[in-house]
Tab-separated table of C-alpha atoms in Angstrom:
chain	number	residue	atom	x	y	z
A	47	MET	CA	86.945	-30.609	53.296
A	48	ILE	CA	83.159	-31.160	53.156
A	49	ARG	CA	82.705	-27.635	51.814
A	50	PHE	CA	84.937	-28.317	48.814
A	51	VAL	CA	83.074	-31.548	48.025
A	52	LEU	CA	79.660	-29.752	47.989
A	53	MET	CA	80.942	-27.017	45.692
A	54	ALA	CA	82.287	-29.598	43.287
A	55	LEU	CA	78.925	-31.394	43.177
A	56	LEU	CA	76.991	-28.167	42.479
A	57	LEU	CA	79.362	-27.226	39.657
A	58	ALA	CA	78.979	-30.631	38.070
A	59	ALA	CA	75.184	-30.414	38.349
A	60	SER	CA	75.142	-27.060	36.596
A	61	HIS	CA	77.128	-28.420	33.677
A	62	SER	CA	74.822	-31.413	33.466
A	63	ALA	CA	71.746	-29.170	33.393
A	64	GLN	CA	73.171	-27.192	30.508
A	65	ALA	CA	73.917	-30.371	28.598
A	66	PHE	CA	70.483	-31.913	29.196
A	67	GLN	CA	67.123	-30.189	28.795
A	68	LEU	CA	63.893	-31.645	30.121
A	69	PRO	CA	61.037	-32.138	27.567
A	70	TRP	CA	58.762	-29.685	29.349
A	71	ALA	CA	61.316	-26.940	29.619
A	72	SER	CA	60.404	-23.634	27.823
A	73	HIS	CA	61.980	-22.750	24.487
A	74	ASP	CA	62.330	-19.187	23.185
A	75	GLU	CA	61.732	-19.856	19.479
A	76	PRO	CA	60.836	-17.108	16.945
A	77	GLN	CA	57.071	-17.062	16.025
A	78	ALA	CA	55.977	-17.171	12.378
A	79	ASP	CA	54.151	-14.035	11.018
A	80	LEU	CA	50.364	-14.641	10.736
A	81	PRO	CA	48.555	-13.507	7.557
A	82	PRO	CA	46.246	-10.430	7.874
A	83	ARG	CA	42.753	-11.269	9.034
A	84	PRO	CA	40.029	-11.442	6.365
A	85	VAL	CA	37.230	-8.859	6.566
A	86	VAL	CA	33.492	-9.151	6.019
A	87	SER	CA	32.773	-6.253	3.694
A	88	GLU	CA	30.312	-4.976	1.126
A	89	ILE	CA	30.802	-3.220	-2.195
A	90	VAL	CA	28.649	-0.083	-2.123
A	91	GLN	CA	26.015	-0.064	-4.854
A	92	ASP	CA	22.930	1.989	-5.603
A	93	ILE	CA	20.715	-0.031	-7.904
A	94	PRO	CA	17.552	2.006	-8.698
A	95	SER	CA	15.370	-1.101	-9.054
A	96	GLU	CA	16.360	-2.176	-5.539
A	97	ARG	CA	15.753	1.152	-3.835
A	98	ARG	CA	13.018	1.089	-1.257
A	99	SER	CA	9.609	2.225	-2.474
A	100	PHE	CA	6.581	3.189	-0.415
A	101	PRO	CA	2.872	2.495	-1.056
A	102	GLY	CA	0.371	5.305	-1.393
A	103	VAL	CA	-2.843	6.398	-3.046
A	104	VAL	CA	-3.959	9.042	-5.550
A	105	VAL	CA	-6.264	11.679	-4.060
A	106	ALA	CA	-7.648	15.068	-5.044
A	107	ALA	CA	-6.026	18.094	-3.459
A	108	THR	CA	-9.393	19.880	-3.763
A	109	GLU	CA	-12.135	17.788	-2.181
A	110	VAL	CA	-15.354	19.033	-0.554
A	111	ASP	CA	-18.288	17.489	1.294
A	112	LEU	CA	-21.537	18.932	-0.096
A	113	GLY	CA	-24.796	19.291	1.830
A	114	PHE	CA	-28.056	21.238	1.770
A	115	GLN	CA	-28.478	24.593	3.487
A	116	THR	CA	-31.881	23.642	4.879
A	117	LEU	CA	-33.679	20.769	6.613
A	118	GLY	CA	-35.605	18.321	4.450
A	119	ARG	CA	-36.129	14.798	3.139
A	120	LEU	CA	-33.744	13.631	0.404
A	121	SER	CA	-35.977	12.785	-2.553
A	122	SER	CA	-33.421	11.983	-5.270
A	123	ARG	CA	-29.697	11.665	-5.885
A	124	PRO	CA	-29.083	11.181	-9.617
A	125	VAL	CA	-25.317	10.633	-9.231
A	126	ASP	CA	-23.237	7.850	-7.705
A	127	VAL	CA	-19.618	7.145	-6.859
A	128	GLY	CA	-17.356	7.536	-9.881
A	129	ASP	CA	-19.701	9.781	-11.879
A	130	ARG	CA	-18.126	12.815	-13.530
A	131	VAL	CA	-20.141	16.023	-13.267
A	132	GLU	CA	-19.821	19.569	-14.558
A	133	MET	CA	-20.324	22.793	-12.642
A	134	GLY	CA	-24.054	23.464	-12.184
A	135	ASP	CA	-25.199	19.841	-12.575
A	136	ILE	CA	-27.866	18.772	-10.052
A	137	LEU	CA	-26.386	16.268	-7.603
A	138	ALA	CA	-29.322	15.790	-5.198
A	139	GLU	CA	-32.778	17.201	-4.376
A	140	LEU	CA	-34.968	17.507	-1.300
A	141	THR	CA	-38.727	16.904	-1.239
A	142	PRO	CA	-40.003	20.418	-2.150
A	143	ASP	CA	-43.483	20.250	-0.628
A	144	ASP	CA	-42.698	21.973	2.680
A	145	LEU	CA	-40.497	24.553	0.996
A	146	GLN	CA	-43.135	25.339	-1.609
A	147	ASP	CA	-45.719	25.735	1.172
A	148	ASN	CA	-43.404	28.237	2.839
A	149	VAL	CA	-43.159	30.194	-0.405
A	150	ARG	CA	-46.946	30.263	-0.806
A	151	ALA	CA	-47.374	31.394	2.802
A	152	ALA	CA	-44.794	34.137	2.305
A	153	ARG	CA	-46.563	35.359	-0.854
A	154	ALA	CA	-49.865	35.459	1.017
A	155	ALA	CA	-48.208	37.509	3.766
A	156	VAL	CA	-46.964	39.959	1.149
A	157	ASP	CA	-50.499	40.288	-0.275
A	158	THR	CA	-51.866	40.940	3.213
A	159	ALA	CA	-49.194	43.551	3.921
A	160	GLU	CA	-49.952	45.322	0.647
A	161	VAL	CA	-53.685	45.521	1.542
A	162	THR	CA	-52.783	46.780	5.016
A	163	LEU	CA	-50.556	49.463	3.487
A	164	GLU	CA	-53.293	50.595	1.085
A	165	THR	CA	-55.743	50.852	3.973
A	166	ALA	CA	-53.252	52.794	6.072
A	167	GLU	CA	-52.526	55.203	3.209
A	168	THR	CA	-56.252	55.832	2.653
A	169	ALA	CA	-56.811	56.430	6.360
A	170	ALA	CA	-53.820	58.753	6.584
A	171	ASN	CA	-54.987	60.821	3.582
A	172	ARG	CA	-58.461	61.181	5.095
A	173	VAL	CA	-57.105	62.317	8.453
A	174	ARG	CA	-54.816	64.833	6.715
A	175	ASP	CA	-57.839	66.367	4.941
A	176	LEU	CA	-59.821	66.501	8.166
A	177	GLU	CA	-56.900	68.022	10.061
A	178	ALA	CA	-56.498	70.659	7.329
A	179	ARG	CA	-60.163	71.697	7.914
A	180	ASN	CA	-59.615	71.627	11.690
A	181	VAL	CA	-62.005	68.672	12.054
A	182	ALA	CA	-59.433	66.079	13.143
A	183	THR	CA	-57.012	66.662	15.954
A	184	GLN	CA	-53.233	66.640	15.725
A	185	ALA	CA	-53.173	63.445	17.822
A	186	GLN	CA	-55.418	61.642	15.309
A	187	LEU	CA	-53.123	62.696	12.468
A	188	GLU	CA	-50.039	61.422	14.305
A	189	GLN	CA	-51.786	58.127	14.981
A	190	ALA	CA	-52.642	57.742	11.290
A	191	GLU	CA	-49.046	58.519	10.259
A	192	ARG	CA	-47.718	55.911	12.703
A	193	SER	CA	-50.089	53.291	11.306
A	194	LEU	CA	-48.963	54.142	7.781
A	195	SER	CA	-45.279	53.749	8.734
A	196	ALA	CA	-46.013	50.434	10.442
A	197	ALA	CA	-47.849	49.198	7.345
A	198	ARG	CA	-44.889	50.099	5.125
A	199	ALA	CA	-42.455	48.294	7.454
A	200	GLY	CA	-44.774	45.269	7.541
A	201	LEU	CA	-44.756	45.099	3.737
A	202	GLU	CA	-40.945	45.262	3.618
A	203	GLN	CA	-40.740	42.470	6.184
A	204	ALA	CA	-43.187	40.300	4.245
A	205	ARG	CA	-41.227	40.818	1.039
A	206	SER	CA	-37.999	39.832	2.823
A	207	GLU	CA	-39.635	36.669	4.114
A	208	LEU	CA	-40.768	35.876	0.578
A	209	LEU	CA	-37.235	36.258	-0.750
A	210	ARG	CA	-35.933	34.012	2.025
A	211	ALA	CA	-38.554	31.375	1.287
A	212	GLU	CA	-37.760	31.475	-2.425
A	213	ASP	CA	-34.042	31.110	-1.651
A	214	ALA	CA	-34.816	28.181	0.626
A	215	GLU	CA	-36.837	26.618	-2.176
A	216	GLY	CA	-33.690	26.896	-4.298
A	217	PHE	CA	-31.714	25.190	-1.516
A	218	ALA	CA	-33.723	22.041	-2.237
A	219	ARG	CA	-31.448	21.452	-5.238
A	220	LEU	CA	-27.774	20.636	-4.649
A	221	ALA	CA	-25.652	21.759	-7.620
A	222	ALA	CA	-21.989	21.011	-8.371
A	223	PRO	CA	-19.762	24.015	-7.534
A	224	PHE	CA	-17.028	22.868	-9.964
A	225	ASP	CA	-16.198	20.155	-12.484
A	226	GLY	CA	-15.198	16.952	-10.755
A	227	ILE	CA	-15.924	13.360	-9.867
A	228	VAL	CA	-18.149	11.979	-7.110
A	229	SER	CA	-15.703	10.206	-4.804
A	230	ALA	CA	-18.077	9.271	-1.957
A	231	VAL	CA	-21.821	9.040	-1.249
A	232	LEU	CA	-22.921	9.554	2.352
A	233	GLU	CA	-26.762	9.690	2.242
A	234	ASN	CA	-29.417	7.844	0.234
A	235	PRO	CA	-32.853	9.001	-0.978
A	236	GLY	CA	-35.501	8.886	1.753
A	237	ALA	CA	-33.223	10.082	4.542
A	238	VAL	CA	-34.157	13.201	6.509
A	239	VAL	CA	-31.105	15.445	6.591
A	240	ALA	CA	-30.376	18.545	8.601
A	241	ALA	CA	-28.851	21.703	7.230
A	242	GLY	CA	-25.171	21.095	6.514
A	243	THR	CA	-25.327	17.291	6.671
A	244	PRO	CA	-22.837	15.923	4.086
A	245	ILE	CA	-24.644	14.172	1.225
A	246	LEU	CA	-21.683	13.344	-1.016
A	247	THR	CA	-18.025	14.189	-1.627
A	248	LEU	CA	-16.938	15.912	-4.826
A	249	SER	CA	-13.278	15.757	-5.909
A	250	ASP	CA	-11.578	18.000	-8.442
A	251	GLU	CA	-9.692	15.746	-10.887
A	252	SER	CA	-7.535	18.614	-12.085
A	253	THR	CA	-5.781	18.740	-8.685
A	254	LYS	CA	-4.771	15.082	-8.339
A	255	GLU	CA	-1.804	14.260	-6.127
A	256	ALA	CA	-0.305	11.184	-4.471
A	257	VAL	CA	0.008	10.738	-0.707
A	258	ILE	CA	2.214	8.327	1.246
A	259	ASP	CA	2.525	7.775	4.996
A	260	LEU	CA	6.059	7.382	6.378
A	261	PRO	CA	7.572	6.965	9.847
A	262	GLU	CA	9.475	9.876	11.299
A	263	SER	CA	12.860	8.198	10.742
A	264	VAL	CA	12.208	8.106	6.975
A	265	VAL	CA	10.590	11.541	6.681
A	266	VAL	CA	13.832	13.262	7.717
A	267	GLY	CA	15.444	11.915	4.547
A	268	GLN	CA	12.609	13.127	2.266
A	269	PRO	CA	12.415	16.926	2.682
A	270	VAL	CA	10.071	19.160	0.687
A	271	GLY	CA	11.305	19.372	-2.890
A	272	THR	CA	12.717	15.825	-3.018
A	273	GLU	CA	12.340	14.406	-6.527
A	274	VAL	CA	10.367	11.137	-6.658
A	275	SER	CA	9.280	8.509	-9.167
A	276	ILE	CA	5.643	7.376	-9.005
A	277	TRP	CA	4.024	4.388	-10.708
A	278	LEU	CA	0.817	2.382	-10.508
A	279	GLU	CA	0.925	-0.657	-8.252
A	280	SER	CA	-1.030	-2.662	-10.835
A	281	ASP	CA	0.912	-1.371	-13.866
A	282	PRO	CA	4.530	-0.298	-13.245
A	283	ASP	CA	4.774	0.902	-16.845
A	284	THR	CA	2.339	3.719	-16.013
A	285	ALA	CA	4.718	6.084	-14.265
A	286	THR	CA	5.474	9.743	-13.818
A	287	SER	CA	7.929	11.987	-12.042
A	288	GLY	CA	7.078	14.351	-9.211
A	289	HIS	CA	8.307	15.911	-6.007
A	290	VAL	CA	7.392	16.247	-2.341
A	291	SER	CA	5.209	19.362	-2.148
A	292	ARG	CA	4.067	19.264	1.481
A	293	ILE	CA	4.572	17.269	4.681
A	294	ASP	CA	1.880	17.198	7.355
A	295	PRO	CA	3.314	18.831	10.494
A	296	LEU	CA	1.619	16.404	12.894
A	297	ALA	CA	1.926	12.616	13.037
A	298	ASP	CA	-1.128	10.361	12.942
A	299	ALA	CA	-2.156	9.506	16.499
A	300	ALA	CA	-2.734	5.812	15.701
A	301	THR	CA	0.114	4.934	13.312
A	302	ARG	CA	2.626	7.628	14.360
A	303	THR	CA	3.350	8.308	10.690
A	304	ARG	CA	3.372	11.599	8.814
A	305	ARG	CA	1.722	12.142	5.443
A	306	LEU	CA	3.753	13.317	2.463
A	307	HIS	CA	1.901	15.000	-0.430
A	308	LEU	CA	3.495	14.348	-3.819
A	309	THR	CA	2.839	16.559	-6.833
A	310	MET	CA	2.671	14.492	-10.055
A	311	ASP	CA	4.028	15.997	-13.259
A	312	ASP	CA	1.639	13.938	-15.422
A	313	ALA	CA	-1.430	12.620	-13.584
A	314	ALA	CA	-3.635	11.938	-16.612
A	315	GLU	CA	-3.250	8.144	-16.414
A	316	PHE	CA	-3.763	7.982	-12.637
A	317	ARG	CA	-7.359	7.671	-11.484
A	318	LEU	CA	-8.492	8.798	-8.058
A	319	ASN	CA	-7.979	6.270	-5.227
A	320	ALA	CA	-5.584	4.222	-7.390
A	321	LEU	CA	-2.810	2.457	-5.465
A	322	ILE	CA	0.671	3.714	-6.303
A	323	ARG	CA	4.259	3.266	-5.195
A	324	ALA	CA	6.826	6.036	-4.871
A	325	GLN	CA	10.588	6.171	-4.386
A	326	ARG	CA	13.364	8.736	-4.523
A	327	ALA	CA	14.448	9.685	-8.019
A	328	ASP	CA	18.089	10.520	-7.258
A	329	GLU	CA	20.821	9.638	-9.715
A	330	PRO	CA	22.741	6.396	-8.948
A	331	GLY	CA	25.189	6.971	-6.126
A	332	ALA	CA	23.321	9.937	-4.686
A	333	VAL	CA	21.912	7.958	-1.747
A	334	LEU	CA	23.825	4.784	-0.906
A	335	THR	CA	22.801	2.234	1.705
A	336	LEU	CA	24.813	0.091	4.119
A	337	PRO	CA	23.855	-2.235	6.963
A	338	ALA	CA	23.502	-0.162	10.110
A	339	VAL	CA	26.094	-2.370	11.857
A	340	ALA	CA	28.742	-0.928	9.515
A	341	ILE	CA	28.431	2.488	11.191
A	342	ALA	CA	31.182	3.173	13.744
A	343	GLY	CA	32.161	6.359	15.526
A	344	SER	CA	29.584	8.306	17.515
A	345	GLU	CA	26.048	9.491	16.845
A	346	GLU	CA	27.332	13.035	16.312
A	347	LYS	CA	30.230	11.859	14.106
A	348	PRO	CA	29.391	8.545	12.379
A	349	THR	CA	32.202	6.811	10.498
A	350	VAL	CA	32.806	3.733	8.340
A	351	TRP	CA	35.917	1.675	7.604
A	352	VAL	CA	36.952	1.813	3.944
A	353	VAL	CA	39.126	-0.969	2.507
A	354	THR	CA	41.879	0.095	0.074
A	355	ARG	CA	43.426	-2.711	-1.986
A	356	GLN	CA	46.605	-2.534	-4.062
A	357	GLY	CA	47.474	-5.868	-5.558
A	358	ASP	CA	47.623	-8.441	-2.749
A	359	ALA	CA	47.979	-5.782	-0.043
A	360	ALA	CA	44.986	-4.177	1.658
A	361	SER	CA	44.430	-1.811	4.565
A	362	VAL	CA	41.543	0.021	6.220
A	363	SER	CA	41.003	3.697	6.945
A	364	GLU	CA	38.256	5.390	8.933
A	365	ARG	CA	36.088	7.957	7.134
A	366	VAL	CA	33.395	10.321	8.404
A	367	VAL	CA	30.013	9.968	6.656
A	368	SER	CA	26.621	11.690	6.744
A	369	VAL	CA	23.716	9.373	7.631
A	370	ALA	CA	20.368	10.543	6.236
A	371	ALA	CA	18.238	7.881	7.953
A	372	ILE	CA	18.285	4.348	9.338
A	373	VAL	CA	15.317	2.221	8.263
A	374	ASP	CA	14.867	-1.506	8.882
A	375	GLY	CA	18.523	-1.982	9.728
A	376	GLN	CA	19.755	-0.113	6.635
A	377	ALA	CA	21.576	3.212	6.878
A	378	GLN	CA	21.095	5.718	4.059
A	379	ILE	CA	24.436	7.457	3.470
A	380	ALA	CA	23.986	10.953	2.081
A	381	SER	CA	27.700	11.702	1.655
A	382	GLY	CA	31.155	10.424	2.552
A	383	ILE	CA	31.441	7.310	0.383
A	384	GLU	CA	31.367	6.636	-3.317
A	385	HIS	CA	29.731	4.058	-5.530
A	386	GLY	CA	31.928	0.928	-5.813
A	387	GLU	CA	33.939	1.377	-2.595
A	388	GLU	CA	34.487	-1.570	-0.235
A	389	ILE	CA	33.163	-1.005	3.302
A	390	VAL	CA	33.727	-3.270	6.325
A	391	ILE	CA	30.401	-4.343	7.838
A	392	ARG	CA	31.547	-6.730	10.625
A	393	GLY	CA	33.937	-6.152	13.505
A	394	VAL	CA	34.151	-2.420	12.874
A	395	HIS	CA	34.987	-1.665	16.526
A	396	SER	CA	38.141	-3.817	16.539
A	397	LEU	CA	39.947	-2.101	13.655
A	398	THR	CA	42.694	0.507	13.803
A	399	GLU	CA	43.717	3.166	11.316
A	400	GLY	CA	45.957	1.746	8.583
A	401	GLN	CA	45.556	-1.845	9.787
A	402	ALA	CA	46.426	-4.472	7.167
A	403	VAL	CA	43.566	-6.800	6.271
A	404	GLY	CA	43.230	-9.900	4.167
A	405	ARG	CA	40.817	-11.196	1.619
A	406	ARG	CA	37.202	-10.060	1.354
A	407	VAL	CA	34.487	-12.337	2.767
A	408	GLU	CA	30.936	-12.119	1.492
A	409	PRO	CA	28.408	-11.231	4.251
C-alpha cells in the first residue's frame, strides 16, 4: 500500500515540475547572429613626397693630399680653401735657401771632379809616353789608368748629385697636378714639414658625386644601379637624377653604417661639401610601405591579409609578399600587393582564410 502512495506522489511531482519552471532554470533559446568584426586596415599608397629620404654630402671622387718630396720650411701658400686652380699653378713653396746651397755645393763638386779628371788624363798620357820609351814600368802605367778611370767615375757621380740637387730645388715648389678646387688646408706658412707631409687637399670638380651613409637593413633595399633623386637640402628646387654606383664593402666601425656613392647626372649646380638629400626614384607603386605589424606568416614566407569588399560584404585572404627592408617600424614591400589595396594592420594572427569582416577602422 505504501509503495503505491509513493509512486503516485512522484508522478504528481513530475507533472508539477513540467508545469512550473524556476526563474534560474536554463533555457535553450536560439542566439542572434553577430555582425562581422570591424578591421583596422590601411589603404596602400606610395606618395613620392612622403617617401623616406636620406641626408648626404657632395664630394669629389678624385681627391688627393699633396705634399713636398723633401724636408723644408713652408715659406708661402698662395691658395686657401675654396680656391679654384689650374694644372701647373703653384700651391705652396718651401724656403729655398738650404736647397740652393745644396745645388751650389753639387756644382762645386762637379768642378772639382772635372779638374781631377783633367789631371788624371794628363798623368795617364805622360805615363803612356814614358812606357812607350821603356822609361816607365807597366805597373806605373796600370796605376795611371786606374786613377783616370776613378776620376771619370767621380765626375759622373758629381754630375748625378748635381742633377739630384737641382731636382730637389724644384721640389720646393708644389704645383697642381690637375684642375680642381682646394678643399682642405693642413699646414700654414712657417711650419717645418717632412717629405710627404700633406699640405693641402685638392679635389677634382669634374668628378663630383654624392655620398650617403645607411644602416645595413636599408642598404639591402638599395642595390648598385638603383635610380635615385638628389636635391640640395637648402634648395629643393635644385635637383638631379642619379643612381647608386658603388657601395663600400665594409661598415663604419663607429656608426655601423655603409657608405653609398651616388653618381649625379647633372652636378653643375652642386658645390663640393654641399648638404643634399636622396631618395629612391621608382615610379609610384614600385615600392610600397606598410607598418611592420601588418606582416604575418614566417620570416621565410611573409604574408599580409588583403581585404576584398563587394558592396556591404567583405572578406580577407592571405597573400605572400616580398619584403625589401624593415626600417623604423615600416616594411618596404617589393612585390605582392598593389597600389590602392586594403591591408589589415591589426590582429593579423587571429584571421582565417575567407573570414568575413566588417567595416574599416582607421589606424
